[in-house]
Amino acid sequence: MKFSIYRYDPDRDAKPYMQDYELPEAQIQPGMMLLDALLLLKADDETLSFRRSCQEGVCGSDGMNINGRNGLACVTPLASLNKPVEIRPLPGLPVIRDLVVDMEQFYQQYRNAKPYLINDDPCPEVERLQTPEQRDQLDGLYECILCACCSTACPSFWWNPDKFLGPAALLQAWRFLADSRDQATEERLNNLEGPFRLFRCHTIMNCVEVCPKNLNPTRAIGRIKELMVKRSL
Amino acid sequence: MSRAAEGLGGWLLQRFTAVYLAVYLLAVVARLLIQGTPGYAEWRTWFALPWMGVLTVMFAIAVLLHAWIGVREVLIDYVHPVWLRLVCMAVTGLVLLGSLLWVVRALTLAAMPGTA
């Protein structure tokens, strides 16, 4: 099976290039994921660099651009891919080496969304309770694993990664706005005002298309806008 | 312009104008379908009606606001040097404003008797 993989080592290479790899068919098992293939290729060529950890779509480390579409290598079946498989780093972020990108801008925007509960009430003796209905509001939001597949597939994030929060951070912004225990609604909405942080979203929906957890950041962004309109009336 | 108007306000305005544009265009197309294509004289009488003039000026304003917000979005996305973005926005603004004056002139002429 043929692969074409983006290679770049800033210490050695003047510019990035695509390198062809071939994995012998004998090594391919039924049901194999792309990450398994990459690990076999790495066994042959140790210089090939990529991130990975849990290998089952939970940690979000191995986000990459696979045949032009962002996804997690560990949950992408080899059989589902057109050959040769073209693998590049997540688009839009600075490349550290090969498929490893610098996620700082992505995390910066995540921090900007204040992804934690803000509640000034004194701590209760037990948990801060929610009704089952209130808890249901968080479904489809809390599952995000921060793999960055969505934000790096978003053209608005490509053009303004320093100012636009991006789908991943906005999904988290809504996750805490929707939380019945959170008290910082005003502050959170104020933080999202202006032309950049939220309103760079043009409902392109690449984020929804690529999310390996099938989450819907576009809907979350719509809910934030809805809440803003309600607040301004 | 306040920060709020640049974000939520612009976004809302673009949606409101879109609805008005759709309704106006559908109404005009419906009329053309029902009554057939009018000749020049008929066109003129039609647009000389005061309510039609008002609705059409509102249509023109809606188009221009819609275009202004849309073009501004594109410029914010793609044109990053502030001076260049300002120049592009100023040019866009002038063109849109000129278009509005032109529409008003056309409608006023249509409403005035004795002009060709």
Coordinates of C-alpha atoms in Angstrom, one line a residue:
Chain A
M1 CA 0.0 0.0 0.0
K2 CA 1.4 3.4 -1.0
F3 CA 1.6 6.5 1.1
S4 CA 2.8 10.0 0.4
I5 CA 3.7 11.8 3.6
Y6 CA 4.6 15.4 4.3
R7 CA 8.2 15.6 5.6
Y8 CA 9.9 18.6 7.1
D9 CA 12.8 18.9 9.6
P10 CA 13.6 22.6 10.0
D11 CA 17.1 21.7 11.1
R12 CA 17.9 19.8 7.9
D13 CA 15.4 20.7 5.2
A14 CA 15.3 24.0 3.3
K15 CA 11.6 23.4 2.6
P16 CA 8.9 20.7 3.1
Y17 CA 8.6 17.9 0.7
M18 CA 6.4 14.8 0.1
Q19 CA 8.0 11.4 0.7
D20 CA 6.7 8.2 -0.8
Y21 CA 6.4 5.1 1.4
E22 CA 5.3 1.6 0.6
L23 CA 3.8 -0.7 3.2
P24 CA 4.0 -4.4 2.1
E25 CA 0.5 -5.9 1.7
A26 CA 1.6 -8.8 4.0
Q27 CA 1.8 -6.4 6.9
I28 CA -1.7 -5.2 6.4
Q29 CA -4.3 -6.8 8.7
P30 CA -8.1 -6.5 8.2
G31 CA -9.6 -3.7 10.2
M32 CA -6.3 -1.9 10.5
M33 CA -6.3 1.8 11.2
L34 CA -4.1 4.4 9.6
L35 CA -2.2 4.9 12.8
D36 CA -1.2 1.2 12.8
A37 CA 0.2 1.7 9.3
L38 CA 2.1 4.8 10.3
L39 CA 3.6 3.0 13.3
L40 CA 4.8 0.2 10.9
L41 CA 6.3 2.8 8.6
K42 CA 8.0 4.5 11.6
A43 CA 9.5 1.2 12.6
D44 CA 11.3 1.2 9.2
D45 CA 12.1 5.0 9.2
E46 CA 12.6 6.3 12.7
T47 CA 12.9 9.9 11.5
L48 CA 9.2 10.0 10.6
S49 CA 7.5 12.1 13.3
F50 CA 3.9 12.3 14.4
R51 CA 2.0 12.5 17.7
R52 CA -0.1 9.7 19.1
S53 CA -1.0 8.3 22.5
C54 CA -4.2 6.4 23.3
Q55 CA -4.7 4.9 19.8
E56 CA -8.5 4.8 20.3
G57 CA -9.8 8.2 19.5
V58 CA -9.9 9.5 23.0
C59 CA -6.8 11.6 23.5
G60 CA -6.9 13.6 20.3
S61 CA -3.2 13.5 19.7
D62 CA -3.0 12.2 16.2
G63 CA -5.1 14.7 14.3
M64 CA -3.7 15.1 10.8
N65 CA -4.8 15.9 7.2
I66 CA -5.6 12.6 5.5
N67 CA -6.3 12.7 1.8
G68 CA -7.3 16.4 2.2
R69 CA -9.6 15.9 5.2
N70 CA -8.7 16.4 8.8
G71 CA -9.1 13.3 11.0
L72 CA -7.7 11.1 13.7
A73 CA -5.3 8.5 12.3
C74 CA -6.2 6.0 15.0
V75 CA -9.9 5.9 14.1
T76 CA -9.5 6.1 10.3
P77 CA -9.8 2.6 8.8
L78 CA -7.1 2.0 6.1
A79 CA -9.7 0.3 3.9
S80 CA -11.7 3.6 3.7
L81 CA -8.9 5.5 2.1
N82 CA -8.1 6.2 -1.5
K83 CA -4.5 5.1 -2.4
P84 CA -1.9 6.5 -2.4
V85 CA -2.8 7.9 1.0
E86 CA -1.6 11.5 1.2
I87 CA -0.9 12.6 4.7
R88 CA -0.1 16.2 5.8
P89 CA 0.0 18.0 9.1
L90 CA -3.1 19.8 10.3
P91 CA -3.4 22.9 8.0
G92 CA -2.8 26.4 9.2
L93 CA -0.6 25.8 12.2
P94 CA 3.2 26.1 12.2
V95 CA 4.9 22.8 11.6
I96 CA 7.4 21.7 14.2
R97 CA 8.5 18.6 12.3
D98 CA 6.8 16.3 9.8
L99 CA 3.2 15.8 11.1
V100 CA 3.8 17.5 14.4
V101 CA 2.3 21.0 14.6
D102 CA 2.6 23.8 17.1
M103 CA -0.8 23.9 18.8
E104 CA -0.1 27.1 20.9
Q105 CA -2.5 29.3 18.9
F106 CA -5.2 26.7 19.2
Y107 CA -4.7 26.4 23.0
Q108 CA -4.5 30.2 23.3
Q109 CA -8.0 30.5 21.9
Y110 CA -9.2 27.7 24.1
R111 CA -7.9 29.6 27.2
N112 CA -9.6 32.7 25.8
A113 CA -13.0 30.9 26.1
K114 CA -12.5 30.4 29.8
P115 CA -13.2 26.7 29.7
Y116 CA -14.1 26.3 33.4
L117 CA -17.1 26.8 35.6
I118 CA -17.4 30.3 37.0
N119 CA -19.6 30.4 40.1
D120 CA -19.1 32.8 43.0
D121 CA -21.5 31.1 45.4
P122 CA -19.9 29.6 48.4
C123 CA -19.0 25.9 47.8
P124 CA -21.8 23.6 48.8
E125 CA -21.1 20.7 51.0
V126 CA -22.1 18.3 48.2
E127 CA -21.9 18.8 44.4
R128 CA -23.5 21.7 42.7
L129 CA -26.6 19.7 41.6
Q130 CA -28.3 19.8 38.2
T131 CA -31.6 18.4 37.1
P132 CA -31.3 15.7 34.4
E133 CA -32.7 18.2 31.9
Q134 CA -30.0 20.7 32.8
R135 CA -27.4 18.0 32.4
D136 CA -28.8 17.1 29.0
Q137 CA -27.9 20.6 27.8
L138 CA -24.2 19.6 28.0
D139 CA -24.5 16.6 25.7
G140 CA -22.7 17.1 22.4
L141 CA -20.5 19.7 24.0
Y142 CA -18.4 18.2 26.8
E143 CA -17.2 15.3 24.6
C144 CA -14.7 17.5 22.7
I145 CA -11.1 16.0 22.9
L146 CA -9.3 19.1 21.6
C147 CA -7.8 17.3 18.7
A148 CA -7.9 20.6 16.6
C149 CA -9.3 18.9 13.5
C150 CA -12.2 21.3 13.4
S151 CA -10.4 24.6 14.0
T152 CA -7.6 23.8 11.5
A153 CA -10.2 22.9 8.9
C154 CA -11.9 26.3 9.3
P155 CA -10.9 28.9 6.7
S156 CA -11.9 31.7 9.2
F157 CA -9.4 30.3 11.7
W158 CA -6.7 30.0 8.9
W159 CA -7.0 33.7 8.1
N160 CA -7.3 35.0 11.7
P161 CA -6.0 32.4 14.1
D162 CA -4.9 35.1 16.5
K163 CA -8.3 36.8 16.7
F164 CA -11.0 34.3 15.9
L165 CA -11.6 31.7 18.6
G166 CA -12.3 28.9 16.2
P167 CA -14.9 26.2 16.4
A168 CA -13.3 24.1 19.2
A169 CA -13.0 27.1 21.6
L170 CA -16.5 28.4 20.7
L171 CA -17.9 24.9 21.3
Q172 CA -16.4 25.2 24.8
A173 CA -17.7 28.7 25.2
W174 CA -21.2 27.5 24.6
R175 CA -20.6 24.4 26.8
F176 CA -20.2 26.8 29.8
L177 CA -22.8 29.3 28.7
A178 CA -25.3 26.3 28.6
D179 CA -24.2 25.1 32.0
S180 CA -26.9 25.8 34.6
R181 CA -24.2 26.1 37.3
D182 CA -22.2 28.8 35.5
Q183 CA -22.8 32.5 36.5
A184 CA -20.6 34.3 34.1
T185 CA -23.0 34.5 31.1
E186 CA -22.6 38.3 30.8
E187 CA -18.9 38.2 31.0
R188 CA -18.6 35.4 28.5
L189 CA -20.9 37.0 26.0
N190 CA -19.0 40.3 26.4
N191 CA -15.8 38.5 25.7
L192 CA -17.2 37.2 22.4
E193 CA -18.5 40.5 21.1
G194 CA -16.9 42.4 18.3
P195 CA -16.2 41.4 14.7
F196 CA -13.5 38.8 15.4
R197 CA -13.9 36.4 18.2
L198 CA -17.2 34.9 17.3
F199 CA -18.4 36.7 14.2
R200 CA -15.7 35.5 11.9
C201 CA -17.7 32.3 11.7
H202 CA -19.5 32.3 8.3
T203 CA -21.2 28.9 8.8
I204 CA -18.9 27.1 6.4
M205 CA -19.4 24.0 8.6
N206 CA -16.0 22.3 7.8
C207 CA -15.8 21.8 11.6
V208 CA -19.0 19.7 11.6
E209 CA -17.7 17.8 8.5
V210 CA -14.4 16.7 10.1
C211 CA -15.2 16.3 13.8
P212 CA -14.1 12.7 14.8
K213 CA -16.5 12.8 17.7
N214 CA -19.4 13.9 15.5
L215 CA -19.9 17.1 17.5
N216 CA -21.5 20.2 15.9
P217 CA -19.6 23.4 16.7
T218 CA -21.7 25.3 14.1
R219 CA -24.8 24.7 16.1
A220 CA -23.1 25.8 19.3
I221 CA -22.0 29.0 17.6
G222 CA -25.6 29.5 16.4
R223 CA -26.9 29.1 20.0
I224 CA -24.3 31.7 21.2
K225 CA -25.6 34.2 18.6
E226 CA -29.2 33.4 19.7
L227 CA -28.3 34.1 23.3
M228 CA -26.6 37.4 22.3
V229 CA -29.7 38.5 20.4
K230 CA -32.0 37.6 23.4
R231 CA -29.7 39.5 25.7
S232 CA -29.7 42.6 23.5
L233 CA -33.6 42.7 23.3
Chain B
M1 CA -19.1 52.3 15.5
S2 CA -19.3 50.4 18.8
R3 CA -17.8 47.0 19.1
A4 CA -21.3 45.5 19.5
A5 CA -22.6 47.0 16.3
E6 CA -19.6 45.5 14.4
G7 CA -20.3 42.0 15.6
L8 CA -23.9 41.1 16.5
G9 CA -25.4 44.3 14.9
G10 CA -23.8 43.6 11.5
W11 CA -24.8 40.0 11.6
L12 CA -28.4 40.8 12.5
L13 CA -28.6 43.6 9.9
Q14 CA -27.4 41.2 7.2
R15 CA -30.1 38.7 8.0
F16 CA -32.9 41.4 8.2
T17 CA -31.8 42.9 4.9
A18 CA -31.7 39.4 3.3
V19 CA -35.3 38.8 4.3
Y20 CA -36.4 42.2 2.8
L21 CA -34.5 41.6 -0.4
A22 CA -36.1 38.1 -0.8
V23 CA -39.6 39.4 -0.2
Y24 CA -39.3 42.4 -2.5
L25 CA -37.7 40.3 -5.3
L26 CA -40.4 37.6 -5.0
A27 CA -43.2 40.3 -5.1
V28 CA -41.7 41.9 -8.2
V29 CA -41.2 38.6 -10.0
A30 CA -44.7 37.5 -9.0
R31 CA -46.1 40.7 -10.5
L32 CA -44.2 40.3 -13.7
L33 CA -45.4 36.7 -14.0
I34 CA -49.0 37.6 -13.4
Q35 CA -49.2 40.7 -15.5
G36 CA -46.6 40.1 -18.1
T37 CA -43.5 42.2 -18.9
P38 CA -44.5 45.9 -19.0
G39 CA -43.5 48.3 -21.7
Y40 CA -41.4 51.5 -20.9
A41 CA -44.4 53.7 -20.2
E42 CA -45.9 51.1 -17.9
W43 CA -42.6 50.6 -16.1
R44 CA -42.4 54.3 -15.5
T45 CA -45.9 54.6 -14.1
W46 CA -45.3 51.7 -11.9
F47 CA -42.1 53.1 -10.4
A48 CA -43.6 56.6 -10.2
L49 CA -46.1 55.3 -7.6
P50 CA -45.0 56.8 -4.3
W51 CA -45.3 53.5 -2.4
M52 CA -43.3 51.7 -5.1
G53 CA -40.7 54.4 -4.9
V54 CA -40.4 54.1 -1.2
L55 CA -40.2 50.3 -1.3
T56 CA -37.6 50.5 -4.1
V57 CA -35.4 53.0 -2.2
M58 CA -35.7 50.7 0.8
F59 CA -34.7 47.8 -1.5
A60 CA -31.7 49.8 -2.7
I61 CA -30.7 50.7 0.8
A62 CA -31.1 47.0 1.9
V63 CA -28.9 45.8 -1.0
L64 CA -26.2 48.4 -0.2
L65 CA -26.2 47.6 3.5
H66 CA -26.1 43.9 2.8
A67 CA -23.3 44.4 0.3
W68 CA -21.4 46.6 2.7
I69 CA -21.5 44.1 5.6
G70 CA -20.6 41.2 3.2
V71 CA -17.7 43.0 1.6
R72 CA -16.5 44.2 5.0
E73 CA -16.5 40.5 6.2
V74 CA -14.4 39.5 3.2
L75 CA -12.0 42.4 3.7
I76 CA -11.6 41.5 7.4
D77 CA -10.9 37.9 6.5
Y78 CA -8.4 38.5 3.7
V79 CA -6.9 42.0 3.8
H80 CA -4.7 42.2 6.9
P81 CA -2.7 45.5 6.6
V82 CA -4.9 48.0 8.3
W83 CA -4.2 50.9 5.9
L84 CA -5.0 48.7 2.9
R85 CA -8.2 47.5 4.5
L86 CA -9.2 51.1 5.2
V87 CA -8.6 52.0 1.6
C88 CA -10.6 49.1 0.3
M89 CA -13.4 49.9 2.7
A90 CA -13.4 53.5 1.7
V91 CA -13.6 52.6 -2.0
T92 CA -16.4 50.1 -1.4
G93 CA -18.3 52.7 0.7
L94 CA -18.0 55.4 -2.0
V95 CA -19.1 53.0 -4.7
L96 CA -22.1 51.9 -2.7
L97 CA -23.0 55.4 -1.7
G98 CA -22.8 56.5 -5.4
S99 CA -25.1 53.6 -6.4
L100 CA -27.6 54.8 -3.8
L101 CA -27.6 58.3 -5.2
W102 CA -28.0 56.9 -8.7
V103 CA -31.0 54.9 -7.7
V104 CA -32.6 57.9 -6.0
R105 CA -32.0 60.0 -9.1
A106 CA -33.5 57.4 -11.4
L107 CA -36.6 57.1 -9.3
T108 CA -37.0 60.8 -8.9
L109 CA -36.8 61.2 -12.7
A110 CA -39.3 58.5 -13.2
A111 CA -41.7 60.3 -10.9
M112 CA -41.3 63.7 -12.5
P113 CA -43.7 64.2 -15.4
G114 CA -42.2 65.5 -18.7
T115 CA -38.8 63.9 -18.4
A116 CA -37.8 61.4 -21.0

